[in-house]
Amino acid sequence: MFRLKKRTARYWKIVILLLMGCLLMTFACHDQFLYHQPIAKITKVTNSKPLTQVDEFQNKDQITYQKIQGIVLNGHYCGKKIHLKNSFTKTHATDQEFHKNRQVFVSQIVKSKNGLEGNIKNVKRDYVIVFLGWLVVTLLILLMNKDGLKTIFSVIINTFVFIFAIWIDQHVYGNAVIIVFSILTICFSAISLLIILGPNKKMLATFFSTIIGTLFSVLLGILILKITKNRGVFYESMQYVTQIPQTLFLAELMLGSLGAVMDECSDIIATLFELHSLNPMISRQQLFQAGKKVGNEIVGPLINVLFLVFMTGTFASSILYLKNNNSWGYTFNMNMSLGMVQSLISAIGIASVVPIVSMFGALLLGRKQVDE
């Protein structure tokens, strides 16, 4: 009987989540009234014949021009037809092709003989974000139940804290970047671990190990950059930076390594607590050795994941640089050098935190010696 009720409750949970997803997607597709920017729905698209283009580096591409008709969905011209133009290349390097029923933001709307005319500014993509958000929440609730809800709650709070930190950074004109994001790193760790693990020994061990590991990696990175006088580090590759790039780079480094270090600490501490629950008489030395073994197993995958996270963001721009006849050295310096430096410094933190978190776990849980 209990199993039947549990299964029925799970089915109802799935139905409710699916219904919420349908309602959210329907709302996201009809929320034009929330935007001040005019939005148009494309009703007809006419494409010209592709024209071949060749640039000075002998790169070949094809360009196609589009005549687009649409209906304005909000604002002063709501319900009126509008004529738009677009061009796209076969490679879609800096453009895209538009199709019927897509919703786009339009600007510079003017009246002409043919009616309204304007330019496409961007694509309305909020429904994609809504769908992905709903999918993540659904999977967390179905697979993790209460722990999933805790994760969602911690992400929401951390998001608001992150926005608040950026607001502070803007109002102090970037004069306290390191201080602001150092406090942010501590807040991220404390909030996430308090919500997910609760106020207990496990949370304290994970928190202090995370902070010490992240601090060690960042300080060592600063020391190395000072000794080498930043040679080989091309901060000018950080585009559109209006503050001192070195300090922003260190802030990125702190936040980037924090996630991997926290993940590693959580895994090791959880393992040590499980060992202690199975054998309360286990010694500190045994716990320390067990933590090191767990850490040695997960350090490699974590470093590789962090490397891929830092480097994949540069892949598209690197291909574009190489395609425009730039050398591998110049392409690496202007696209990949900062990501590589971040990966190496973060890897130091990941490796150094293994004995630290093992020691904290052993001191909190283990006995001084096993009774004979």
GROMACS .gro file of C-alpha atoms in nm:
model
  372
    1MET     CA    1   0.000   0.000   0.000
    2PHE     CA    2   0.280   0.239   0.088
    3ARG     CA    3   0.461   0.163  -0.238
    4LEU     CA    4   0.140   0.227  -0.434
    5LYS     CA    5   0.092   0.566  -0.269
    6LYS     CA    6   0.455   0.654  -0.331
    7ARG     CA    7   0.428   0.556  -0.698
    8THR     CA    8   0.103   0.753  -0.737
    9ALA     CA    9   0.264   1.060  -0.580
   10ARG     CA   10   0.555   1.031  -0.821
   11TYR     CA   11   0.318   1.013  -1.119
   12TRP     CA   12   0.134   1.322  -0.997
   13LYS     CA   13   0.466   1.500  -0.953
   14ILE     CA   14   0.557   1.424  -1.316
   15VAL     CA   15   0.216   1.541  -1.440
   16ILE     CA   16   0.239   1.867  -1.245
   17LEU     CA   17   0.592   1.936  -1.372
   18LEU     CA   18   0.488   1.869  -1.734
   19LEU     CA   19   0.186   2.096  -1.693
   20MET     CA   20   0.405   2.371  -1.548
   21GLY     CA   21   0.643   2.332  -1.843
   22CYS     CA   22   0.360   2.374  -2.094
   23LEU     CA   23   0.229   2.681  -1.913
   24LEU     CA   24   0.574   2.840  -1.891
   25MET     CA   25   0.648   2.781  -2.261
   26THR     CA   26   0.307   2.920  -2.359
   27PHE     CA   27   0.369   3.229  -2.149
   28ALA     CA   28   0.724   3.275  -2.287
   29CYS     CA   29   0.590   3.266  -2.644
   30HIS     CA   30   0.327   3.531  -2.567
   31ASP     CA   31   0.508   3.764  -2.327
   32GLN     CA   32   0.575   4.044  -2.575
   33PHE     CA   33   0.387   4.290  -2.351
   34LEU     CA   34   0.675   4.267  -2.101
   35TYR     CA   35   0.923   4.423  -2.347
   36HIS     CA   36   0.970   4.788  -2.437
   37GLN     CA   37   1.161   4.691  -2.752
   38PRO     CA   38   0.926   4.624  -3.048
   39ILE     CA   39   0.891   4.254  -3.137
   40ALA     CA   40   0.776   4.121  -3.473
   41LYS     CA   41   0.669   3.773  -3.579
   42ILE     CA   42   0.796   3.670  -3.923
   43THR     CA   43   0.513   3.570  -4.158
   44LYS     CA   44   0.692   3.543  -4.494
   45VAL     CA   45   1.053   3.506  -4.608
   46THR     CA   46   1.189   3.541  -4.963
   47ASN     CA   47   1.552   3.442  -5.024
   48SER     CA   48   1.766   3.559  -5.315
   49LYS     CA   49   2.012   3.337  -5.502
   50PRO     CA   50   2.338   3.280  -5.311
   51LEU     CA   51   2.628   3.497  -5.428
   52THR     CA   52   2.989   3.380  -5.394
   53GLN     CA   53   3.234   3.606  -5.212
   54VAL     CA   54   3.613   3.584  -5.182
   55ASP     CA   55   3.815   3.792  -4.933
   56GLU     CA   56   4.182   3.898  -4.941
   57PHE     CA   57   4.288   3.570  -4.776
   58GLN     CA   58   4.107   3.365  -5.043
   59ASN     CA   59   3.836   3.253  -4.801
   60LYS     CA   60   3.525   3.164  -5.000
   61ASP     CA   61   3.173   3.209  -4.872
   62GLN     CA   62   2.820   3.254  -5.003
   63ILE     CA   63   2.587   3.538  -4.907
   64THR     CA   64   2.208   3.531  -4.939
   65TYR     CA   65   1.975   3.829  -4.905
   66GLN     CA   66   1.632   3.797  -4.744
   67LYS     CA   67   1.315   4.000  -4.781
   68ILE     CA   68   1.108   3.949  -4.469
   69GLN     CA   69   0.750   4.036  -4.384
   70GLY     CA   70   0.619   4.029  -4.030
   71ILE     CA   71   0.359   4.154  -3.784
   72VAL     CA   72   0.446   4.375  -3.489
   73LEU     CA   73   0.331   4.209  -3.166
   74ASN     CA   74   0.369   4.493  -2.914
   75GLY     CA   75   0.417   4.863  -2.872
   76HIS     CA   76   0.276   5.156  -3.067
   77TYR     CA   77   0.259   4.966  -3.398
   78CYS     CA   78   0.108   4.648  -3.254
   79GLY     CA   79  -0.082   4.446  -3.515
   80LYS     CA   80   0.065   4.627  -3.818
   81LYS     CA   81   0.268   4.468  -4.095
   82ILE     CA   82   0.639   4.546  -4.122
   83HIS     CA   83   0.902   4.487  -4.392
   84LEU     CA   84   1.249   4.379  -4.286
   85LYS     CA   85   1.576   4.289  -4.458
   86ASN     CA   86   1.851   4.047  -4.367
   87SER     CA   87   2.158   3.885  -4.519
   88PHE     CA   88   2.334   3.569  -4.409
   89THR     CA   89   2.638   3.372  -4.515
   90LYS     CA   90   2.674   2.999  -4.560
   91THR     CA   91   2.918   2.980  -4.268
   92HIS     CA   92   2.695   3.188  -4.033
   93ALA     CA   93   3.007   3.336  -3.873
   94THR     CA   94   2.846   3.664  -3.764
   95ASP     CA   95   2.491   3.630  -3.896
   96GLN     CA   96   2.198   3.392  -3.915
   97GLU     CA   97   1.912   3.288  -4.141
   98PHE     CA   98   1.558   3.374  -4.038
   99HIS     CA   99   1.256   3.153  -4.095
  100LYS     CA  100   0.881   3.186  -4.079
  101ASN     CA  101   0.720   3.212  -3.732
  102ARG     CA  102   1.043   3.328  -3.562
  103GLN     CA  103   1.010   3.628  -3.331
  104VAL     CA  104   1.269   3.905  -3.359
  105PHE     CA  105   1.344   4.238  -3.195
  106VAL     CA  106   1.323   4.526  -3.442
  107SER     CA  107   1.457   4.879  -3.430
  108GLN     CA  108   1.455   5.201  -3.634
  109ILE     CA  109   1.094   5.157  -3.743
  110VAL     CA  110   0.991   5.416  -4.004
  111LYS     CA  111   0.688   5.468  -4.226
  112SER     CA  112   0.731   5.436  -4.604
  113LYS     CA  113   0.521   5.386  -4.916
  114ASN     CA  114   0.512   5.010  -4.853
  115GLY     CA  115   0.411   5.053  -4.489
  116LEU     CA  116   0.640   5.006  -4.192
  117GLU     CA  117   1.007   4.928  -4.240
  118GLY     CA  118   1.273   4.845  -3.983
  119ASN     CA  119   1.589   4.657  -3.901
  120ILE     CA  120   1.628   4.329  -3.717
  121LYS     CA  121   1.824   4.384  -3.396
  122ASN     CA  122   1.821   4.037  -3.242
  123VAL     CA  123   1.624   3.717  -3.201
  124LYS     CA  124   1.379   3.666  -2.916
  125ARG     CA  125   1.520   3.367  -2.730
  126ASP     CA  126   1.360   3.386  -2.385
  127TYR     CA  127   1.152   3.074  -2.450
  128VAL     CA  128   1.474   2.876  -2.499
  129ILE     CA  129   1.604   2.992  -2.161
  130VAL     CA  130   1.266   2.916  -2.000
  131PHE     CA  131   1.266   2.563  -2.146
  132LEU     CA  132   1.622   2.489  -2.035
  133GLY     CA  133   1.550   2.625  -1.688
  134TRP     CA  134   1.236   2.414  -1.659
  135LEU     CA  135   1.424   2.105  -1.780
  136VAL     CA  136   1.700   2.151  -1.521
  137VAL     CA  137   1.449   2.206  -1.238
  138THR     CA  138   1.244   1.904  -1.347
  139LEU     CA  139   1.543   1.670  -1.357
  140LEU     CA  140   1.669   1.792  -1.019
  141ILE     CA  141   1.329   1.740  -0.855
  142LEU     CA  142   1.265   1.398  -1.011
  143LEU     CA  143   1.614   1.260  -0.951
  144MET     CA  144   1.711   1.426  -0.622
  145ASN     CA  145   1.380   1.520  -0.453
  146LYS     CA  146   1.454   1.745  -0.152
  147ASP     CA  147   1.824   1.771  -0.236
  148GLY     CA  148   1.726   1.894  -0.581
  149LEU     CA  149   1.509   2.167  -0.428
  150LYS     CA  150   1.801   2.270  -0.207
  151THR     CA  151   2.025   2.294  -0.513
  152ILE     CA  152   1.772   2.510  -0.698
  153PHE     CA  153   1.732   2.736  -0.394
  154SER     CA  154   2.109   2.779  -0.356
  155VAL     CA  155   2.150   2.865  -0.726
  156ILE     CA  156   1.877   3.130  -0.704
  157ILE     CA  157   2.032   3.292  -0.396
  158ASN     CA  158   2.383   3.280  -0.546
  159THR     CA  159   2.252   3.445  -0.862
  160PHE     CA  160   2.115   3.741  -0.666
  161VAL     CA  161   2.438   3.763  -0.465
  162PHE     CA  162   2.641   3.763  -0.788
  163ILE     CA  163   2.427   4.041  -0.939
  164PHE     CA  164   2.464   4.242  -0.618
  165ALA     CA  165   2.844   4.199  -0.631
  166ILE     CA  166   2.854   4.326  -0.990
  167TRP     CA  167   2.637   4.623  -0.889
  168ILE     CA  168   2.882   4.708  -0.609
  169ASP     CA  169   3.178   4.673  -0.847
  170GLN     CA  170   3.017   4.916  -1.092
  171HIS     CA  171   2.942   5.173  -0.820
  172VAL     CA  172   3.298   5.171  -0.687
  173TYR     CA  173   3.426   5.203  -1.046
  174GLY     CA  174   3.634   4.885  -1.028
  175ASN     CA  175   3.857   5.014  -0.746
  176ALA     CA  176   3.787   4.716  -0.517
  177VAL     CA  177   3.752   4.423  -0.757
  178ILE     CA  178   3.966   4.182  -0.555
  179ILE     CA  179   3.793   4.266  -0.226
  180VAL     CA  180   3.444   4.242  -0.374
  181PHE     CA  181   3.500   3.909  -0.547
  182SER     CA  182   3.696   3.764  -0.255
  183ILE     CA  183   3.394   3.827  -0.035
  184LEU     CA  184   3.176   3.688  -0.313
  185THR     CA  185   3.382   3.366  -0.319
  186ILE     CA  186   3.332   3.321   0.057
  187CYS     CA  187   2.959   3.395   0.022
  188PHE     CA  188   2.918   3.145  -0.262
  189SER     CA  189   3.086   2.873  -0.059
  190ALA     CA  190   2.899   2.946   0.264
  191ILE     CA  191   2.555   2.979   0.102
  192SER     CA  192   2.587   2.669  -0.116
  193LEU     CA  193   2.722   2.444   0.158
  194LEU     CA  194   2.486   2.570   0.428
  195ILE     CA  195   2.179   2.509   0.214
  196ILE     CA  196   2.288   2.171   0.073
  197LEU     CA  197   2.475   2.019   0.369
  198GLY     CA  198   2.334   2.216   0.661
  199PRO     CA  199   2.518   2.361   0.965
  200ASN     CA  200   2.723   2.057   1.071
  201LYS     CA  201   3.078   1.921   1.082
  202LYS     CA  202   3.061   1.811   0.720
  203MET     CA  203   2.976   2.165   0.609
  204LEU     CA  204   3.256   2.318   0.819
  205ALA     CA  205   3.519   2.078   0.689
  206THR     CA  206   3.412   2.132   0.328
  207PHE     CA  207   3.388   2.511   0.368
  208PHE     CA  208   3.730   2.564   0.525
  209SER     CA  209   3.897   2.323   0.283
  210THR     CA  210   3.737   2.500  -0.014
  211ILE     CA  211   3.842   2.846   0.102
  212ILE     CA  212   4.198   2.739   0.185
  213GLY     CA  213   4.240   2.551  -0.144
  214THR     CA  214   4.106   2.838  -0.352
  215LEU     CA  215   4.312   3.094  -0.160
  216PHE     CA  216   4.628   2.887  -0.200
  217SER     CA  217   4.585   2.850  -0.576
  218VAL     CA  218   4.510   3.221  -0.629
  219LEU     CA  219   4.799   3.341  -0.410
  220LEU     CA  220   5.039   3.104  -0.583
  221GLY     CA  221   4.911   3.226  -0.919
  222ILE     CA  222   4.967   3.589  -0.818
  223LEU     CA  223   5.319   3.503  -0.700
  224ILE     CA  224   5.404   3.330  -1.028
  225LEU     CA  225   5.269   3.621  -1.233
  226LYS     CA  226   5.471   3.867  -1.022
  227ILE     CA  227   5.793   3.667  -1.060
  228THR     CA  228   5.750   3.633  -1.437
  229LYS     CA  229   5.629   3.997  -1.464
  230ASN     CA  230   5.326   3.879  -1.663
  231ARG     CA  231   5.540   3.778  -1.959
  232GLY     CA  232   5.342   3.568  -2.204
  233VAL     CA  233   5.007   3.674  -2.055
  234PHE     CA  234   4.816   3.887  -2.304
  235TYR     CA  235   4.555   4.080  -2.109
  236GLU     CA  236   4.469   4.279  -2.421
  237SER     CA  237   4.286   3.974  -2.548
  238MET     CA  238   4.013   4.051  -2.290
  239GLN     CA  239   3.782   4.242  -2.522
  240TYR     CA  240   3.560   4.533  -2.417
  241VAL     CA  241   3.719   4.559  -2.070
  242THR     CA  242   3.662   4.903  -1.913
  243GLN     CA  243   3.849   4.823  -1.589
  244ILE     CA  244   4.202   4.708  -1.509
  245PRO     CA  245   4.225   4.370  -1.687
  246GLN     CA  246   4.472   4.213  -1.440
  247THR     CA  247   4.233   4.244  -1.146
  248LEU     CA  248   3.939   4.117  -1.348
  249PHE     CA  249   4.151   3.820  -1.455
  250LEU     CA  250   4.221   3.734  -1.091
  251ALA     CA  251   3.850   3.764  -1.010
  252GLU     CA  252   3.773   3.519  -1.294
  253LEU     CA  253   4.042   3.291  -1.159
  254MET     CA  254   3.891   3.285  -0.810
  255LEU     CA  255   3.541   3.209  -0.929
  256GLY     CA  256   3.660   2.959  -1.190
  257SER     CA  257   3.866   2.748  -0.950
  258LEU     CA  258   3.609   2.774  -0.669
  259GLY     CA  259   3.360   2.541  -0.834
  260ALA     CA  260   3.608   2.261  -0.902
  261VAL     CA  261   3.766   2.289  -0.555
  262MET     CA  262   3.425   2.281  -0.386
  263ASP     CA  263   3.323   1.977  -0.590
  264GLU     CA  264   3.641   1.795  -0.491
  265CYS     CA  265   3.605   1.885  -0.122
  266SER     CA  266   3.242   1.770  -0.115
  267ASP     CA  267   3.331   1.431  -0.264
  268ILE     CA  268   3.616   1.364  -0.023
  269ILE     CA  269   3.428   1.480   0.289
  270ALA     CA  270   3.119   1.277   0.194
  271THR     CA  271   3.337   0.967   0.157
  272LEU     CA  272   3.506   1.021   0.494
  273PHE     CA  273   3.175   1.069   0.671
  274GLU     CA  274   3.044   0.749   0.516
  275LEU     CA  275   3.353   0.560   0.633
  276HIS     CA  276   3.310   0.703   0.982
  277SER     CA  277   2.944   0.597   0.994
  278LEU     CA  278   3.040   0.242   0.895
  279ASN     CA  279   3.330   0.228   1.142
  280PRO     CA  280   3.316   0.487   1.423
  281MET     CA  281   3.646   0.351   1.562
  282ILE     CA  282   3.843   0.440   1.247
  283SER     CA  283   4.163   0.632   1.315
  284ARG     CA  284   4.266   0.971   1.184
  285GLN     CA  285   4.551   0.818   0.991
  286GLN     CA  286   4.317   0.577   0.814
  287LEU     CA  287   4.075   0.856   0.727
  288PHE     CA  288   4.356   1.075   0.599
  289GLN     CA  289   4.487   0.799   0.372
  290ALA     CA  290   4.133   0.723   0.249
  291GLY     CA  291   4.076   1.090   0.166
  292LYS     CA  292   4.400   1.104  -0.028
  293LYS     CA  293   4.304   0.797  -0.230
  294VAL     CA  294   3.966   0.946  -0.318
  295GLY     CA  295   4.130   1.275  -0.410
  296ASN     CA  296   4.386   1.106  -0.631
  297GLU     CA  297   4.105   0.936  -0.823
  298ILE     CA  298   3.907   1.255  -0.895
  299VAL     CA  299   4.188   1.509  -0.945
  300GLY     CA  300   4.255   1.401  -1.305
  301PRO     CA  301   3.895   1.425  -1.431
  302LEU     CA  302   3.840   1.757  -1.250
  303ILE     CA  303   4.150   1.917  -1.401
  304ASN     CA  304   4.049   1.798  -1.748
  305VAL     CA  305   3.695   1.928  -1.705
  306LEU     CA  306   3.824   2.266  -1.588
  307PHE     CA  307   4.068   2.282  -1.879
  308LEU     CA  308   3.789   2.209  -2.127
  309VAL     CA  309   3.561   2.470  -1.966
  310PHE     CA  310   3.827   2.741  -1.995
  311MET     CA  311   3.941   2.647  -2.346
  312THR     CA  312   3.619   2.561  -2.530
  313GLY     CA  313   3.505   2.924  -2.512
  314THR     CA  314   3.801   3.017  -2.733
  315PHE     CA  315   3.745   2.748  -2.997
  316ALA     CA  316   3.524   2.945  -3.238
  317SER     CA  317   3.738   3.262  -3.233
  318SER     CA  318   4.056   3.053  -3.275
  319ILE     CA  319   3.917   2.890  -3.590
  320LEU     CA  320   3.829   3.235  -3.723
  321TYR     CA  321   4.183   3.363  -3.652
  322LEU     CA  322   4.343   3.064  -3.826
  323LYS     CA  323   4.106   3.090  -4.121
  324ASN     CA  324   4.217   3.452  -4.169
  325ASN     CA  325   4.579   3.347  -4.218
  326ASN     CA  326   4.702   3.416  -3.863
  327SER     CA  327   4.978   3.197  -3.721
  328TRP     CA  328   4.923   2.938  -3.450
  329GLY     CA  329   5.137   3.141  -3.209
  330TYR     CA  330   4.941   3.462  -3.258
  331THR     CA  331   4.611   3.273  -3.240
  332PHE     CA  332   4.712   3.108  -2.912
  333ASN     CA  333   4.833   3.433  -2.758
  334MET     CA  334   4.522   3.630  -2.846
  335ASN     CA  335   4.263   3.359  -2.770
  336MET     CA  336   4.391   3.075  -2.556
  337SER     CA  337   4.672   3.209  -2.337
  338LEU     CA  338   4.451   3.341  -2.056
  339GLY     CA  339   4.243   3.023  -2.053
  340MET     CA  340   4.558   2.814  -2.032
  341VAL     CA  341   4.693   3.021  -1.742
  342GLN     CA  342   4.360   2.992  -1.559
  343SER     CA  343   4.358   2.615  -1.614
  344LEU     CA  344   4.711   2.569  -1.480
  345ILE     CA  345   4.660   2.784  -1.170
  346SER     CA  346   4.324   2.621  -1.096
  347ALA     CA  347   4.484   2.278  -1.137
  348ILE     CA  348   4.731   2.375  -0.862
  349GLY     CA  349   4.440   2.447  -0.630
  350ILE     CA  350   4.266   2.121  -0.718
  351ALA     CA  351   4.579   1.918  -0.648
  352SER     CA  352   4.673   2.103  -0.327
  353VAL     CA  353   4.329   2.073  -0.169
  354VAL     CA  354   4.346   1.691  -0.149
  355PRO     CA  355   4.570   1.669   0.161
  356ILE     CA  356   4.400   1.976   0.314
  357VAL     CA  357   4.047   1.839   0.300
  358SER     CA  358   4.169   1.492   0.403
  359MET     CA  359   4.336   1.644   0.708
  360PHE     CA  360   4.024   1.839   0.809
  361GLY     CA  361   3.807   1.533   0.773
  362ALA     CA  362   4.047   1.317   0.969
  363LEU     CA  363   4.076   1.569   1.255
  364LEU     CA  364   3.699   1.613   1.285
  365LEU     CA  365   3.598   1.247   1.256
  366GLY     CA  366   3.886   1.017   1.341
  367ARG     CA  367   4.018   0.886   1.669
  368LYS     CA  368   4.373   0.950   1.779
  369GLN     CA  369   4.447   0.580   1.757
  370VAL     CA  370   4.265   0.254   1.710
  371ASP     CA  371   4.204   0.070   2.036
  372GLU     CA  372   4.405  -0.248   2.054
   0.00000   0.00000   0.00000
